[in-house]
Coordinates of C-alpha atoms in Angstrom, one line a residue:
M433 CA 9.2 5.8 -32.8
Y434 CA 12.2 6.5 -35.0
L435 CA 10.9 4.3 -37.8
L436 CA 7.4 6.0 -37.8
S437 CA 8.9 9.5 -37.4
K438 CA 11.2 8.9 -40.4
A439 CA 8.3 7.6 -42.5
A440 CA 6.2 10.7 -41.6
M441 CA 9.0 13.1 -42.5
S442 CA 9.7 11.2 -45.8
S443 CA 6.1 11.5 -46.8
G444 CA 6.3 15.3 -46.6
M445 CA 5.3 16.2 -43.0
K446 CA 7.2 19.1 -41.5
P447 CA 9.1 18.6 -38.3
S448 CA 7.5 21.5 -36.4
V449 CA 4.0 20.2 -37.4
F450 CA 4.9 16.7 -36.3
V451 CA 6.0 17.9 -32.9
A452 CA 2.8 20.0 -32.4
Y453 CA 0.5 17.1 -33.3
R454 CA 2.6 14.7 -31.2
Q455 CA 2.2 16.8 -28.0
A456 CA -1.5 17.4 -28.8
F457 CA -2.2 13.6 -28.9
A458 CA -0.2 13.1 -25.7
T459 CA -2.2 15.7 -23.9
L460 CA -5.5 14.3 -25.1
A461 CA -4.5 10.8 -24.1
L462 CA -3.4 11.7 -20.5
L463 CA -6.1 14.3 -19.7
P464 CA -9.0 11.9 -19.1
V465 CA -6.7 9.5 -17.2
A466 CA -5.5 12.3 -14.9
F467 CA -9.1 13.4 -14.4
F468 CA -10.4 10.0 -13.2
F469 CA -7.3 9.0 -11.3
R470 CA -6.3 12.4 -9.9
S471 CA -4.2 12.3 -6.8
K472 CA -5.4 14.0 -3.6
E473 CA -1.9 14.4 -2.4
G474 CA 0.4 17.4 -3.0
P475 CA 0.0 21.1 -2.6
P476 CA -2.2 23.2 -4.9
L477 CA -0.5 24.7 -7.9
T478 CA 0.4 28.4 -7.7
W479 CA 1.0 30.8 -10.5
T480 CA 4.7 30.6 -9.7
G481 CA 4.6 26.8 -10.0
L482 CA 2.7 26.9 -13.3
C483 CA 5.3 29.3 -14.7
K484 CA 8.1 27.0 -13.6
I485 CA 6.4 24.0 -15.2
F486 CA 5.7 26.0 -18.4
V487 CA 9.4 27.0 -18.7
I488 CA 10.7 23.5 -18.0
S489 CA 8.3 21.8 -20.4
S490 CA 8.8 24.3 -23.2
F491 CA 12.5 24.1 -22.9
G492 CA 12.9 20.4 -22.4
L493 CA 10.1 19.0 -24.6
A494 CA 9.1 21.5 -27.3
L495 CA 12.6 22.9 -27.9
S496 CA 14.3 19.5 -27.6
F497 CA 12.0 17.8 -30.1
N498 CA 12.2 20.6 -32.6
L499 CA 15.9 20.8 -32.4
S500 CA 16.2 17.0 -32.8
F501 CA 14.1 16.8 -35.9
A502 CA 15.6 19.9 -37.4
G503 CA 19.1 18.4 -37.0
L504 CA 18.0 15.1 -38.5
E505 CA 17.7 16.8 -41.9
Y506 CA 21.4 17.6 -42.0
V507 CA 23.1 14.6 -40.4
S508 CA 22.8 10.8 -40.7
A509 CA 20.7 8.6 -38.5
T510 CA 23.9 7.0 -37.3
F511 CA 25.1 10.3 -35.8
S512 CA 21.7 11.0 -34.3
S513 CA 21.7 7.5 -32.6
A514 CA 25.2 8.1 -31.2
I515 CA 24.3 11.5 -29.8
V516 CA 21.3 10.0 -27.9
S517 CA 23.7 7.8 -26.0
G518 CA 25.4 10.9 -24.5
V519 CA 22.3 11.7 -22.5
P520 CA 23.1 9.3 -19.5
P521 CA 26.5 10.9 -18.7
L522 CA 25.1 14.4 -19.1
V523 CA 22.2 13.6 -16.7
F524 CA 24.7 11.9 -14.3
I525 CA 27.0 15.0 -14.2
M526 CA 24.1 17.4 -13.8
A527 CA 22.5 15.3 -11.1
V528 CA 25.8 15.1 -9.1
C529 CA 26.3 18.9 -9.5
L530 CA 22.8 19.6 -8.2
R531 CA 23.2 17.1 -5.4
I532 CA 20.3 15.0 -6.7
E533 CA 22.6 12.0 -7.2
S534 CA 25.3 11.2 -4.6
L535 CA 28.8 10.2 -5.7
S536 CA 31.6 9.0 -3.4
I537 CA 34.6 8.5 -5.6
T538 CA 36.6 7.1 -2.7
Q539 CA 34.2 4.2 -2.3
W540 CA 33.9 1.1 -4.6
H541 CA 30.2 1.8 -5.3
G542 CA 31.1 5.3 -6.5
V543 CA 33.8 4.0 -8.8
A544 CA 31.4 1.4 -10.2
K545 CA 28.8 4.1 -11.0
V546 CA 31.4 6.2 -12.9
L547 CA 32.8 3.1 -14.7
G548 CA 29.3 2.0 -15.6
A549 CA 28.5 5.4 -17.2
I550 CA 31.8 5.3 -19.2
L551 CA 31.3 1.7 -20.4
G552 CA 27.7 2.6 -21.4
V553 CA 28.9 5.5 -23.6
S554 CA 31.7 3.4 -25.0
G555 CA 29.4 0.6 -25.9
A556 CA 26.9 3.0 -27.6
M557 CA 29.8 4.5 -29.6
A558 CA 31.1 1.1 -30.6
F559 CA 27.6 -0.1 -31.4
T560 CA 27.1 2.9 -33.7
F561 CA 30.4 3.5 -35.4
Y562 CA 32.0 0.1 -35.6
K563 CA 30.2 -2.3 -37.9
G564 CA 32.5 -5.2 -38.2
P565 CA 31.9 -8.4 -40.2
P566 CA 28.3 -9.6 -40.6
L567 CA 27.1 -12.1 -37.9
F568 CA 23.6 -12.6 -39.2
S569 CA 21.8 -11.5 -42.3
A570 CA 18.3 -12.3 -43.3
S571 CA 18.6 -10.8 -46.8
V572 CA 20.9 -11.9 -49.6
N573 CA 21.6 -8.6 -51.2
E574 CA 22.5 -5.6 -49.0
T575 CA 21.7 -2.1 -50.4
H576 CA 22.9 1.0 -48.7
H577 CA 21.4 4.4 -49.4
E578 CA 23.5 7.1 -47.9
T579 CA 22.7 10.8 -48.2
T580 CA 25.7 13.0 -48.6
H581 CA 25.8 16.4 -46.8
T582 CA 28.1 19.3 -47.1
K583 CA 30.5 20.3 -44.4
Q584 CA 28.4 23.3 -43.4
E585 CA 25.2 21.1 -43.2
W586 CA 27.0 18.6 -41.1
I587 CA 28.2 21.2 -38.7
K588 CA 24.8 22.8 -38.5
G589 CA 23.1 19.4 -38.0
S590 CA 25.6 18.3 -35.3
F591 CA 25.1 21.5 -33.4
L592 CA 21.3 21.1 -33.5
S593 CA 21.5 17.5 -32.5
I594 CA 23.8 18.1 -29.6
A595 CA 21.7 21.1 -28.4
S596 CA 18.6 18.9 -28.5
Q597 CA 20.1 16.3 -26.3
V598 CA 21.5 18.8 -23.8
T599 CA 18.1 20.4 -23.4
Y600 CA 16.5 17.0 -23.0
A601 CA 19.1 16.0 -20.3
V602 CA 18.3 19.3 -18.4
W603 CA 14.6 18.4 -18.6
L604 CA 15.2 14.9 -17.2
T605 CA 17.4 16.2 -14.4
L606 CA 14.9 18.8 -13.3
Q607 CA 12.1 16.2 -13.1
A608 CA 13.4 14.9 -9.7
P609 CA 13.0 18.2 -7.8
L610 CA 9.8 19.0 -9.7
L611 CA 8.2 15.7 -8.6
K612 CA 9.2 16.4 -5.0
Q613 CA 7.5 19.7 -5.1
Y614 CA 4.4 18.5 -7.1
P615 CA 4.1 14.7 -6.4
G616 CA 1.1 14.2 -8.7
K617 CA 2.8 12.5 -11.6
L618 CA -0.2 12.4 -14.0
R619 CA -1.2 15.9 -13.3
L620 CA 2.4 17.1 -13.8
M621 CA 2.9 15.2 -17.0
V622 CA -0.4 16.5 -18.4
L623 CA 0.6 20.1 -17.7
Q624 CA 4.0 19.6 -19.3
C625 CA 2.5 18.0 -22.4
G626 CA -0.1 20.7 -22.6
F627 CA 2.4 23.6 -22.2
S628 CA 4.8 22.0 -24.7
F629 CA 1.9 21.6 -27.1
L630 CA 1.1 25.3 -26.8
T631 CA 4.7 26.3 -27.4
S632 CA 5.1 23.8 -30.3
T633 CA 1.9 25.0 -31.9
I634 CA 2.9 28.7 -31.8
Y635 CA 6.3 27.9 -33.2
G636 CA 4.8 25.6 -35.9
A637 CA 2.3 28.2 -36.9
A638 CA 5.1 30.7 -37.3
A639 CA 7.3 28.3 -39.3
E640 CA 4.6 26.6 -41.4
R641 CA 1.9 29.1 -42.4
N642 CA 0.6 26.9 -45.2
L643 CA -2.6 25.2 -44.0
I644 CA -1.9 22.2 -46.3
S645 CA 1.1 21.3 -44.1
W646 CA -1.3 20.9 -41.2
K647 CA -3.7 18.6 -42.9
L648 CA -3.9 15.0 -41.6
A649 CA -5.3 12.1 -43.6
W650 CA -5.7 8.3 -42.9
N651 CA -2.0 7.5 -43.7
I652 CA 1.4 7.0 -42.1
Q653 CA 1.4 10.6 -40.9
L654 CA -1.6 10.1 -38.7
L655 CA -0.4 6.7 -37.5
S656 CA 3.0 8.2 -36.5
V657 CA 1.7 11.2 -34.6
V658 CA -0.8 9.1 -32.7
Y659 CA 1.7 6.4 -31.8
C660 CA 4.5 8.9 -30.9
G661 CA 2.1 11.1 -29.0
I662 CA 0.1 8.5 -27.0
I663 CA 2.6 5.7 -26.6
V664 CA 5.9 7.4 -26.5
T665 CA 5.3 10.9 -25.0
G666 CA 2.2 10.0 -23.1
I667 CA 2.6 6.6 -21.5
S668 CA 6.3 6.1 -21.6
F669 CA 7.1 9.6 -20.2
W670 CA 4.6 9.0 -17.4
L671 CA 6.3 5.7 -16.5
Q672 CA 9.6 7.5 -16.7
A673 CA 8.4 10.1 -14.2
W674 CA 7.4 7.3 -11.9
V675 CA 10.9 5.8 -12.1
I676 CA 12.5 9.2 -11.6
E677 CA 10.4 9.7 -8.4
K678 CA 11.3 6.3 -7.0
K679 CA 15.0 6.0 -8.1
G680 CA 16.2 9.4 -9.5
P681 CA 16.9 10.7 -13.0
V682 CA 20.2 8.8 -13.5
F683 CA 18.6 5.4 -12.8
A684 CA 15.8 6.2 -15.3
V685 CA 18.1 7.3 -18.1
I686 CA 20.8 4.7 -17.7
F687 CA 18.6 2.1 -19.5
G688 CA 18.3 4.3 -22.6
P689 CA 21.2 2.8 -24.6
L690 CA 19.5 -0.6 -24.4
T691 CA 17.2 0.7 -27.2
L692 CA 20.2 0.3 -29.5
I693 CA 20.3 -3.5 -28.7
L694 CA 16.5 -3.9 -29.1
A695 CA 16.5 -1.9 -32.3
A696 CA 19.3 -4.1 -33.8
V697 CA 17.6 -7.3 -32.8
F698 CA 14.1 -6.3 -34.1
S699 CA 15.6 -4.8 -37.3
A700 CA 17.4 -8.1 -38.0
I701 CA 14.3 -10.2 -37.4
F702 CA 11.5 -8.1 -38.9
L703 CA 13.2 -5.7 -41.3
K704 CA 15.7 -8.2 -42.7
E705 CA 18.7 -6.1 -41.8
T706 CA 22.2 -7.4 -41.2
L707 CA 23.4 -8.0 -37.6
R708 CA 27.1 -7.4 -37.3
W709 CA 29.9 -8.1 -34.8
G710 CA 30.1 -4.4 -33.9
S711 CA 26.6 -4.6 -32.5
V712 CA 27.6 -7.6 -30.4
L713 CA 30.7 -5.7 -29.0
G714 CA 28.7 -2.6 -28.3
S715 CA 25.9 -4.7 -26.7
G716 CA 28.4 -6.4 -24.4
L717 CA 29.9 -3.1 -23.2
L718 CA 26.4 -1.7 -22.7
V719 CA 25.4 -4.6 -20.5
L720 CA 28.6 -4.4 -18.5
G721 CA 28.1 -0.7 -18.0
L722 CA 24.5 -1.1 -16.9
Y723 CA 25.4 -3.9 -14.5
S724 CA 28.3 -1.9 -13.1
F725 CA 26.1 1.1 -12.5
L726 CA 23.3 -0.9 -10.9
W727 CA 25.7 -2.8 -8.7
G728 CA 27.2 0.5 -7.5
R729 CA 23.7 2.0 -7.0
N730 CA 22.6 -1.0 -5.0
R731 CA 25.6 -1.0 -2.8
E732 CA 25.2 2.7 -2.2
V733 CA 21.6 2.2 -1.1
Q734 CA 22.6 -0.7 1.2
N735 CA 25.4 1.4 2.8
G736 CA 23.0 4.3 3.3
A737 CA 20.4 2.0 4.9
Q738 CA 23.1 0.6 7.2
Q739 CA 24.3 4.0 8.2
Q740 CA 20.8 5.1 8.9
L741 CA 20.2 2.0 11.0
D742 CA 23.4 2.6 13.0
H743 CA 22.4 6.2 13.5
S744 CA 19.0 5.1 14.8
V745 CA 20.6 2.6 17.2
E746 CA 23.0 5.3 18.5
E747 CA 20.1 7.7 19.0
T748 CA 18.0 5.0 20.8
H749 CA 21.0 4.1 23.0
S750 CA 21.6 7.8 23.8
E751 CA 18.0 8.3 24.7
I752 CA 18.1 5.2 27.0
I753 CA 21.2 6.6 28.8
I754 CA 19.7 10.1 29.1
T755 CA 16.4 8.6 30.4
T756 CA 18.3 6.4 32.9
S757 CA 20.4 9.3 34.1
V758 CA 17.3 11.6 34.5
S759 CA 15.5 8.8 36.4
A760 CA 18.5 8.3 38.7
D761 CA 18.8 12.1 39.3
E762 CA 15.1 12.2 40.2
E763 CA 15.4 9.3 42.6
Q764 CA 18.4 11.0 44.2
G765 CA 16.5 14.3 44.5
K766 CA 13.6 12.6 46.2
E767 CA 15.9 10.9 48.7
I768 CA 17.6 14.3 49.5
Q769 CA 14.2 15.9 50.0
K770 CA 13.1 13.1 52.3
D771 CA 16.3 13.4 54.3
S772 CA 15.9 17.1 54.6
K773 CA 12.3 16.7 55.9
N774 CA 13.4 14.2 58.4

């Protein structure tokens, strides 16, 4: 996604136009699937529900994407990659505050979840900012092309990038209560993609009034918007909604930093880039953080299931005692009535 997006921007495509086309292709890809495999479950959508989905999708998708691409013009790709790694702890904090995710800091599983989030962020930062000596290089000569930015541009780009990730984290966190209220994942994702497409198109039309900027040809621009729209926004966001419904928003987003490891491996193999020891260190911390969080989450689920089982056993035992007592009282009452008649 990042490779194709960067190629599209470098070829002259405007960020606002790119976001509008991306959401358009995502909507067109999911709409027929949602029509043929529509779910019969869930309450009908009301005007209040539609307004809620419109606000959440416009805020979390359209605004987040536009802020991200606008900030990319003023900061380096390294900084943008590091900011993305801050989404998991943001979602974790928001989910705990909204009581979507439970956290017991006095228990070992709660400590493991917090430690996993910290290790994940540390690994992503080490992966991004610490290079270290080269471990593997497929190319003989390394060439670096760095774009210099002024202090004002760096501050502006940093603010835009951070704001984009905050809005995206809010959108991810709100998916859990939204899916409980409207359980049809496909229908919900189509509505969010459609509403974000509408908002992105209005903003793009206001920002880029030249019709030439909206022209698509059989080149890298068309390939990038089709791939990012159908594969990234359409399919992967739908799968992400399924994971959020089953396991919660924190579980879904905690795997995000693994993209850094996959990107480094694929870049070294296919793009002939250098693999450095900093990547290995960051990858190790990422894996440890992910394992720590998943272990804590698994123990939390097991403890919750055990407590629910114990509660059910206590309720069953209480019902047996009450039923036995009532039966004994009824028998005693019958004996008293029989004696009184005699």
